[in-house]
CSV table of C-alpha atoms (C1' of nucleotides) in Angstrom, one decimal:
chain,number,residue,atom,x,y,z
A,2,MET,CA,-1.0,0.8,1.5
A,3,ARG,CA,-1.7,1.0,5.1
A,4,LEU,CA,-4.3,-0.2,7.5
A,5,SER,CA,-3.2,0.5,11.0
A,6,THR,CA,-4.7,1.2,14.4
A,7,LYS,CA,-5.1,4.8,13.4
A,8,GLY,CA,-7.7,3.6,10.9
A,9,ARG,CA,-9.3,1.5,13.5
A,10,TYR,CA,-9.7,4.6,15.8
A,11,ALA,CA,-11.2,6.5,12.9
A,12,VAL,CA,-13.7,3.7,12.0
A,13,THR,CA,-14.6,3.2,15.6
A,14,ALA,CA,-15.3,6.9,16.1
A,15,MET,CA,-17.3,7.0,12.9
A,16,LEU,CA,-19.3,4.0,14.1
A,17,ASP,CA,-19.9,5.8,17.3
A,18,LEU,CA,-21.2,8.8,15.3
A,19,THR,CA,-23.5,6.5,13.3
A,20,LEU,CA,-25.0,4.9,16.3
A,21,ASN,CA,-25.4,8.0,18.4
A,22,GLY,CA,-25.9,10.7,15.9
A,23,SER,CA,-29.6,10.3,15.5
A,24,ASP,CA,-30.5,12.8,18.3
A,25,GLY,CA,-28.3,15.8,17.8
A,26,PRO,CA,-24.5,16.0,17.2
A,27,VAL,CA,-22.1,13.9,19.1
A,28,THR,CA,-19.2,15.7,20.9
A,29,LEU,CA,-15.6,14.5,20.7
A,30,ALA,CA,-15.6,14.5,24.5
A,31,GLU,CA,-18.3,11.8,24.5
A,32,ILE,CA,-16.5,9.7,22.0
A,33,SER,CA,-13.3,10.1,23.9
A,34,GLU,CA,-15.0,8.9,27.0
A,35,THR,CA,-16.9,6.0,25.6
A,36,GLN,CA,-14.2,4.8,23.2
A,37,GLY,CA,-11.2,5.5,25.3
A,38,ILE,CA,-9.4,7.7,22.8
A,39,SER,CA,-7.6,10.9,23.7
A,40,LEU,CA,-9.6,14.0,22.9
A,41,SER,CA,-6.8,15.8,21.2
A,42,TYR,CA,-6.0,12.8,19.1
A,43,LEU,CA,-9.7,12.6,18.1
A,44,GLU,CA,-9.5,16.2,17.1
A,45,GLN,CA,-6.7,15.4,14.7
A,46,LEU,CA,-8.5,12.5,13.2
A,47,PHE,CA,-11.6,14.5,12.8
A,48,ALA,CA,-9.7,17.3,11.1
A,49,ALA,CA,-8.7,14.8,8.4
A,50,LEU,CA,-12.3,13.4,8.3
A,51,ARG,CA,-13.7,16.8,8.0
A,52,SER,CA,-11.4,17.8,5.2
A,53,LYS,CA,-12.8,14.9,3.2
A,54,GLN,CA,-16.4,15.9,4.1
A,55,LEU,CA,-17.0,12.7,6.0
A,56,VAL,CA,-18.1,14.6,9.1
A,57,LYS,CA,-19.6,18.0,9.7
A,58,GLY,CA,-18.7,20.0,12.8
A,59,VAL,CA,-21.1,22.2,14.8
A,60,ARG,CA,-19.6,24.7,17.1
A,61,GLY,CA,-20.7,26.1,20.4
A,62,PRO,CA,-22.6,24.6,23.3
A,63,GLY,CA,-24.8,21.7,22.1
A,64,GLY,CA,-22.5,21.3,19.2
A,65,GLY,CA,-20.5,18.3,18.1
A,66,TYR,CA,-20.2,16.3,14.9
A,67,TYR,CA,-22.6,14.8,12.4
A,68,LEU,CA,-21.8,12.4,9.6
A,69,GLY,CA,-21.0,14.3,6.5
A,70,ARG,CA,-23.5,12.3,4.5
A,71,GLU,CA,-25.8,9.3,5.0
A,72,ALA,CA,-24.3,6.3,6.7
A,73,ASP,CA,-24.9,4.2,3.6
A,74,GLU,CA,-22.9,6.6,1.6
A,75,ILE,CA,-19.7,6.3,3.7
A,76,SER,CA,-17.5,3.3,3.1
A,77,ILE,CA,-14.8,2.0,5.3
A,78,ALA,CA,-12.3,2.7,2.6
A,79,ASP,CA,-13.4,6.4,2.7
A,80,ILE,CA,-12.6,6.6,6.4
A,81,ILE,CA,-9.3,4.8,6.2
A,82,CYS,CA,-8.1,6.8,3.2
A,83,ALA,CA,-8.9,10.0,5.0
A,84,VAL,CA,-6.7,9.4,8.0
A,85,ASP,CA,-4.2,6.8,6.8
A,86,GLU,CA,-3.1,8.1,3.4
A,87,TRP,CA,-3.6,5.1,1.2
A,88,VAL,CA,-0.3,5.2,-0.7
A,89,GLU,CA,0.3,3.4,-3.9
A,90,PHE,CA,4.0,2.5,-4.4
A,91,THR,CA,4.5,0.5,-7.5
A,92,ARG,CA,6.2,3.4,-9.2
A,93,CYS,CA,7.0,1.6,-12.4
A,94,GLY,CA,4.2,3.5,-14.0
A,95,GLY,CA,6.0,4.1,-17.2
A,96,ASN,CA,8.0,0.9,-17.5
A,97,ARG,CA,11.5,2.3,-17.2
A,98,ASP,CA,13.8,0.7,-14.7
A,99,CYS,CA,11.8,-2.4,-14.8
A,100,GLN,CA,14.3,-5.2,-14.2
A,101,ASP,CA,13.5,-7.0,-17.5
A,102,GLY,CA,9.9,-7.3,-16.6
A,103,LYS,CA,10.4,-9.4,-13.4
A,104,ARG,CA,10.0,-6.7,-10.9
A,105,CYS,CA,7.1,-5.2,-12.9
A,106,LEU,CA,5.3,-8.5,-12.9
A,107,THR,CA,5.2,-8.8,-9.1
A,108,HIS,CA,4.4,-5.1,-8.9
A,109,ASN,CA,1.4,-5.7,-11.1
A,110,LEU,CA,0.3,-8.6,-8.9
A,111,TRP,CA,0.6,-6.6,-5.8
A,112,ASP,CA,-1.2,-3.8,-7.5
A,113,ASP,CA,-4.1,-6.1,-8.4
A,114,LEU,CA,-4.3,-7.3,-4.8
A,115,SER,CA,-4.1,-3.8,-3.5
A,116,ASN,CA,-7.0,-2.8,-5.7
A,117,GLU,CA,-9.0,-5.8,-4.6
A,118,ILE,CA,-8.5,-5.0,-0.9
A,119,PHE,CA,-9.5,-1.4,-1.6
A,120,SER,CA,-12.7,-2.2,-3.4
A,121,PHE,CA,-13.5,-4.7,-0.7
A,122,LEU,CA,-13.3,-2.0,1.9
A,123,GLN,CA,-15.1,0.3,-0.4
A,124,SER,CA,-18.0,-2.1,-0.6
A,125,ILE,CA,-18.7,-2.0,3.1
A,126,THR,CA,-20.6,1.1,4.3
A,127,LEU,CA,-21.1,2.2,7.9
A,128,ALA,CA,-24.8,1.5,7.6
A,129,GLU,CA,-24.2,-2.0,6.4
A,130,LEU,CA,-21.8,-2.7,9.2
A,131,VAL,CA,-24.3,-1.5,11.8
A,132,GLU,CA,-27.1,-3.5,10.3
A,133,ARG,CA,-25.2,-6.7,9.8
A,134,GLY,CA,-22.9,-6.9,12.7
A,135,GLY,CA,-24.3,-5.0,15.6
A,136,LEU,CA,-27.7,-6.4,16.1
A,137,LYS,CA,-26.9,-10.1,16.1
A,138,GLU,CA,-24.6,-10.4,19.0
A,139,GLN,CA,-25.4,-7.5,21.2
A,140,GLY,CA,-23.6,-8.3,24.4
A,141,CYS,CA,-20.0,-8.1,25.1
A,142,ARG,CA,-19.6,-11.8,25.4
A,143,LYS,CA,-18.9,-13.7,22.3
A,144,GLU,CA,-17.8,-17.3,22.2
A,145,LYS,CA,-16.1,-17.6,18.8
A,146,GLU,CA,-12.5,-18.7,18.9
A,147,LYS,CA,-11.6,-16.4,16.1
A,148,ALA,CA,-7.9,-15.9,16.9
A,149,SER,CA,-6.4,-19.4,16.9
A,150,ILE,CA,-4.1,-18.4,14.0
A,151,MET,CA,-3.2,-14.9,15.0
A,152,PRO,CA,-1.1,-14.0,18.0
A,153,THR,CA,-3.2,-12.0,20.4
A,154,ALA,CA,-0.9,-9.5,21.8
A,155,SER,CA,-3.0,-7.6,24.3
A,156,ALA,CA,-2.6,-4.0,23.3
A,157,ASP,CA,-3.8,-1.8,26.1
A,158,THR,CA,-6.0,1.1,25.0
A,159,ALA,CA,-7.0,1.9,28.5
A,160,ALA,CA,-9.1,5.0,29.1
A,161,ALA,CA,-7.5,7.4,31.4
B,624,MET,CA,-4.7,-5.0,12.8
B,625,ARG,CA,-2.0,-3.9,10.6
B,626,LEU,CA,-1.3,-4.0,6.9
B,627,SER,CA,1.7,-1.9,6.1
B,628,THR,CA,4.5,-1.6,3.6
B,629,LYS,CA,6.3,-4.3,5.5
B,630,GLY,CA,3.5,-6.7,4.6
B,631,ARG,CA,3.8,-5.6,1.0
B,632,TYR,CA,7.5,-6.3,0.9
B,633,ALA,CA,6.8,-9.8,2.3
B,634,VAL,CA,4.0,-10.5,-0.2
B,635,THR,CA,6.1,-9.2,-3.1
B,636,ALA,CA,9.0,-11.4,-2.1
B,637,MET,CA,6.8,-14.4,-1.8
B,638,LEU,CA,5.3,-13.7,-5.2
B,639,ASP,CA,8.9,-13.6,-6.5
B,640,LEU,CA,9.5,-16.9,-5.0
B,641,THR,CA,6.3,-18.3,-6.5
B,642,LEU,CA,7.2,-17.1,-10.0
B,643,ASN,CA,10.9,-18.0,-10.0
B,644,GLY,CA,11.0,-21.0,-7.7
B,645,SER,CA,10.2,-23.6,-10.3
B,646,ASP,CA,13.9,-24.2,-11.3
B,647,GLY,CA,15.8,-24.4,-8.0
B,648,PRO,CA,15.8,-22.2,-5.0
B,649,VAL,CA,15.8,-18.4,-5.2
B,650,THR,CA,18.5,-16.4,-3.4
B,651,LEU,CA,17.7,-13.4,-1.4
B,652,ALA,CA,20.3,-11.5,-3.4
B,653,GLU,CA,18.3,-12.1,-6.5
B,654,ILE,CA,15.1,-10.9,-4.8
B,655,SER,CA,16.9,-7.9,-3.4
B,656,GLU,CA,18.1,-7.0,-6.9
B,657,THR,CA,14.9,-7.5,-8.8
B,658,GLN,CA,12.5,-6.1,-6.2
B,659,GLY,CA,14.7,-3.3,-4.9
B,660,ILE,CA,14.6,-4.4,-1.2
B,661,SER,CA,17.7,-4.3,1.0
B,662,LEU,CA,19.2,-7.8,1.5
B,663,SER,CA,19.5,-7.6,5.2
B,664,TYR,CA,15.9,-6.5,5.5
B,665,LEU,CA,14.8,-9.4,3.4
B,666,GLU,CA,16.8,-11.7,5.7
B,667,GLN,CA,14.8,-10.4,8.7
B,668,LEU,CA,11.5,-10.8,6.8
B,669,PHE,CA,12.5,-14.3,5.8
B,670,ALA,CA,13.4,-15.2,9.3
B,671,ALA,CA,9.8,-14.5,10.3
B,672,LEU,CA,8.4,-16.3,7.2
B,673,ARG,CA,10.7,-19.3,8.0
B,674,SER,CA,9.5,-19.5,11.6
B,675,LYS,CA,6.0,-19.9,10.3
B,676,GLN,CA,7.1,-22.6,7.8
B,677,LEU,CA,6.1,-20.4,4.8
B,678,VAL,CA,9.6,-20.7,3.3
B,679,LYS,CA,12.3,-23.3,3.5
B,680,GLY,CA,16.0,-22.2,3.3
B,681,VAL,CA,18.8,-24.1,1.6
B,682,ARG,CA,22.3,-23.2,2.6
B,683,GLY,CA,25.5,-23.2,0.7
B,684,PRO,CA,26.2,-22.4,-3.0
B,685,GLY,CA,23.3,-23.0,-5.2
B,686,GLY,CA,21.1,-22.5,-2.2
B,687,GLY,CA,18.3,-20.1,-1.6
B,688,TYR,CA,14.7,-20.3,-0.6
B,689,TYR,CA,11.7,-22.5,-1.6
B,690,LEU,CA,8.1,-21.9,-0.7
B,691,GLY,CA,7.4,-23.9,2.5
B,692,ARG,CA,4.4,-25.5,0.9
B,693,GLU,CA,2.4,-25.3,-2.4
B,694,ALA,CA,1.5,-21.9,-3.7
B,695,ASP,CA,-2.2,-22.7,-3.4
B,696,GLU,CA,-1.7,-23.5,0.3
B,697,ILE,CA,-0.3,-20.1,1.2
B,698,SER,CA,-2.7,-17.2,1.7
B,699,ILE,CA,-1.9,-13.5,1.8
B,700,ALA,CA,-3.1,-13.5,5.4
B,701,ASP,CA,-0.5,-16.1,6.2
B,702,ILE,CA,2.2,-13.9,4.9
B,703,ILE,CA,1.0,-10.7,6.5
B,704,CYS,CA,0.5,-12.4,9.8
B,705,ALA,CA,4.0,-13.8,9.8
B,706,VAL,CA,5.8,-10.4,9.4
B,707,ASP,CA,3.2,-8.0,10.7
B,708,GLU,CA,1.8,-9.5,13.9
B,709,TRP,CA,-1.9,-9.3,13.3
B,710,VAL,CA,-3.0,-7.8,16.7
B,711,GLU,CA,-6.5,-7.9,18.0
B,712,PHE,CA,-7.2,-5.1,20.4
B,713,THR,CA,-10.8,-5.0,21.5
B,714,ARG,CA,-9.8,-5.9,25.0
B,715,CYS,CA,-13.2,-6.0,26.4
B,716,GLY,CA,-13.1,-9.8,26.2
B,717,GLY,CA,-14.9,-10.3,29.5
B,718,ASN,CA,-17.3,-7.3,29.5
B,719,ARG,CA,-15.9,-5.5,32.5
B,720,ASP,CA,-15.1,-1.8,31.9
B,721,CYS,CA,-17.6,-1.7,29.1
B,722,GLN,CA,-19.0,1.8,29.2
B,723,ASP,CA,-22.7,0.7,29.6
B,724,GLY,CA,-22.4,-1.4,26.4
B,725,LYS,CA,-21.7,1.5,24.1
B,726,ARG,CA,-18.0,1.0,23.7
B,727,CYS,CA,-18.5,-2.7,23.4
B,728,LEU,CA,-21.0,-2.3,20.6
B,729,THR,CA,-18.6,-0.4,18.4
B,730,HIS,CA,-15.8,-2.8,19.4
B,731,ASN,CA,-18.0,-5.7,18.3
B,732,LEU,CA,-18.6,-4.0,15.0
B,733,TRP,CA,-14.9,-3.4,14.5
B,734,ASP,CA,-14.2,-6.9,15.5
B,735,ASP,CA,-16.6,-8.2,12.9
B,736,LEU,CA,-15.1,-6.0,10.2
B,737,SER,CA,-11.6,-7.1,11.2
B,738,ASN,CA,-12.5,-10.7,10.9
B,739,GLU,CA,-14.0,-10.1,7.5
B,740,ILE,CA,-10.9,-8.4,6.3
B,741,PHE,CA,-8.9,-11.3,7.7
B,742,SER,CA,-10.9,-14.0,6.0
B,743,PHE,CA,-10.9,-12.1,2.8
B,744,LEU,CA,-7.1,-12.0,2.8
B,745,GLN,CA,-7.1,-15.6,3.9
B,746,SER,CA,-9.2,-16.6,0.8
B,747,ILE,CA,-6.6,-15.3,-1.6
B,748,THR,CA,-3.6,-17.7,-2.2
B,749,LEU,CA,-0.3,-17.0,-3.9
B,750,ALA,CA,-1.3,-19.4,-6.7
B,751,GLU,CA,-4.6,-17.6,-7.3
B,752,LEU,CA,-3.0,-14.3,-7.4
B,753,VAL,CA,-0.5,-15.4,-10.0
B,754,GLU,CA,-3.2,-17.1,-12.1
B,755,ARG,CA,-5.7,-14.4,-12.0
B,756,GLY,CA,-3.7,-11.3,-12.1
B,757,GLY,CA,-0.4,-11.9,-13.8
B,758,LEU,CA,-1.2,-13.3,-17.1
B,759,LYS,CA,-3.9,-10.9,-18.2
B,760,GLU,CA,-2.0,-7.7,-18.3
B,761,GLN,CA,1.6,-8.7,-18.8
B,762,GLY,CA,3.4,-5.5,-19.6
B,763,CYS,CA,4.2,-2.6,-17.3
B,764,ARG,CA,1.8,-0.3,-18.9
B,765,LYS,CA,-1.7,-0.3,-17.6
B,766,GLU,CA,-4.3,2.3,-18.5
B,767,LYS,CA,-6.8,1.9,-15.6
B,768,GLU,CA,-7.4,5.1,-13.7
B,769,LYS,CA,-7.6,3.2,-10.4
B,770,ALA,CA,-6.5,5.9,-8.1
B,771,SER,CA,-8.8,8.8,-8.6
B,772,ILE,CA,-9.9,8.6,-5.0
B,773,MET,CA,-6.7,7.8,-3.3
B,774,PRO,CA,-3.8,10.3,-3.0
B,775,THR,CA,-0.9,8.8,-4.9
B,776,ALA,CA,2.1,9.9,-2.9
B,777,SER,CA,5.0,8.6,-4.9
B,778,ALA,CA,6.9,6.6,-2.4
B,779,ASP,CA,10.3,5.9,-3.7
B,780,THR,CA,11.5,2.3,-3.4
B,781,ALA,CA,14.5,2.9,-5.7
B,782,ALA,CA,17.1,0.2,-6.1
B,783,ALA,CA,20.5,1.4,-5.1
C,468,DT,C1',40.7,-29.6,2.3
C,469,DT,C1',40.1,-25.1,1.2
C,470,DT,C1',37.2,-21.5,-0.6
C,471,DA,C1',33.3,-19.3,-2.2
C,472,DT,C1',28.5,-19.1,-1.5
C,473,DA,C1',24.7,-18.8,0.5
C,474,DA,C1',21.6,-18.9,4.7
C,475,DC,C1',21.4,-17.5,9.4
C,476,DC,C1',22.0,-14.3,13.5
C,477,DA,C1',22.6,-10.0,16.6
C,478,DA,C1',22.9,-5.3,17.4
C,479,DG,C1',22.6,-0.7,16.3
C,480,DT,C1',20.7,3.5,13.7
C,481,DA,C1',18.1,7.4,11.4
C,482,DA,C1',13.8,8.5,9.9
C,483,DA,C1',9.0,8.2,10.1
C,484,DT,C1',4.8,7.3,12.4
C,485,DG,C1',1.6,6.8,16.4
C,486,DA,C1',-0.7,8.5,20.2
C,487,DC,C1',-0.7,11.9,23.1
C,488,DT,C1',-0.1,16.7,25.8
C,489,DA,C1',-0.2,21.6,26.2
C,490,DG,C1',-1.9,25.7,25.1
C,491,DG,C1',-4.1,28.3,22.4
C,492,DT,C1',-8.4,30.8,19.0
C,493,DA,C1',-13.0,31.2,17.0
C,494,DA,C1',-17.8,30.4,16.9
C,495,DT,C1',-22.2,29.9,19.2
C,496,DT,C1',-25.7,29.2,22.7
C,497,DA,C1',-27.6,30.2,27.5
D,565,DT,C1',-20.8,37.8,29.2
D,566,DA,C1',-19.6,33.2,30.2
D,567,DA,C1',-19.5,28.5,29.2
D,568,DT,C1',-19.1,25.3,25.6
D,569,DT,C1',-17.7,23.3,21.8
D,570,DA,C1',-15.1,23.0,17.4
D,571,DC,C1',-10.8,24.1,15.5
D,572,DC,C1',-5.7,24.9,15.2
D,573,DT,C1',-0.4,24.6,16.1
D,574,DA,C1',3.5,22.9,18.1
D,575,DG,C1',5.5,20.1,20.7
D,576,DT,C1',6.9,15.0,23.1
D,577,DC,C1',8.1,10.2,23.7
D,578,DA,C1',7.7,5.5,22.3
D,579,DT,C1',7.4,2.4,18.7
D,580,DT,C1',8.0,0.8,14.1
D,581,DT,C1',10.4,0.9,9.5
D,582,DA,C1',14.0,0.0,6.6
D,583,DC,C1',18.4,-0.3,6.7
D,584,DT,C1',23.7,-1.1,7.9
D,585,DT,C1',27.5,-3.5,9.9
D,586,DG,C1',29.6,-7.4,11.2
D,587,DG,C1',29.5,-11.5,12.2
D,588,DT,C1',28.5,-17.5,12.3
D,589,DT,C1',27.4,-21.7,10.2
D,590,DA,C1',26.3,-25.1,6.5
D,591,DT,C1',27.4,-26.8,2.0
D,592,DA,C1',28.8,-27.3,-2.8
D,593,DA,C1',32.5,-26.9,-5.9
D,594,DA,C1',37.7,-26.1,-6.6
DNA sequence: TTTATAACCAAGTAAATGACTAGGTAATTA
DNA sequence: TAATTACCTAGTCATTTACTTGGTTATAAA
């Protein structure tokens, strides 16, 4: 299982599409600009998204990308799976090589957890995210001290 | 944010500790054997876990590792944060450079999602996982067709 | 007191992944 | 016909993963 910055880029881009796609398709150049992601990298991400029918491309001038289906029909899990290859590893599918049950037990536990995380992410749609999150605290300022536990290494995703 | 195989290794090892730690400390050699993870890699993971007080090491013969605190006091988020460095990236903390609000809006949305995932993982403890998941379906066989959506690339974590 | 057993520690490595660049082709609109 | 966009391929460099090698220290048992 994986859930890296690549997935974040994809979700961010899809959110951008959701928010700005109401009047005509959105170009990758625009997303690249506003989100600070390299154009070519976006192209690669969107190739994956397109292959899973999550976006629809329109060529030529005035072209760009639409969402492949309604925003309430696209889950976060869909997006992450498209770009990040959600891999299942507990390979003890047919209980050979299963260290007298011990290994298999923990594998099962991890498997359950993994499924839970998956269905959690599957339960959140783009539409929901925009409704719930976006409108409350509009501005860029937010006071909450969310990161007291987690080390905040300042990754720099600077726009060129 | 990150949630990779490294985190899976750590959670798996901690689950092993939870299950087998009742009678004396568990050695990394044992975990390495039963879980199929390289000993030295485990040492590195446990160095991180130890620095966060999630495990306690006992040296010498008969030594090994205990959980650093009760299993119901250790969350999955704790474990993943220890080894995987939960990084927050929306760096527009003080709304400069904020592409007339657009970028910041999606950043906020991602941020909210990220927090939700975090508190979700924080709400699941080792004890809970063991109680809920492990006892129901004991054996290695399980019928559920969980992975119809996700591509099951068979990663090979073979024991040497 | 020696020896085996474990945790602890440091450095290096091959392979994979991440994020990006360069340089195209193919549709489509103006 | 020219500009604009998606679409495609093949690189590159840095980071991360998972692992190896080769130690040292603490401690229990001999």
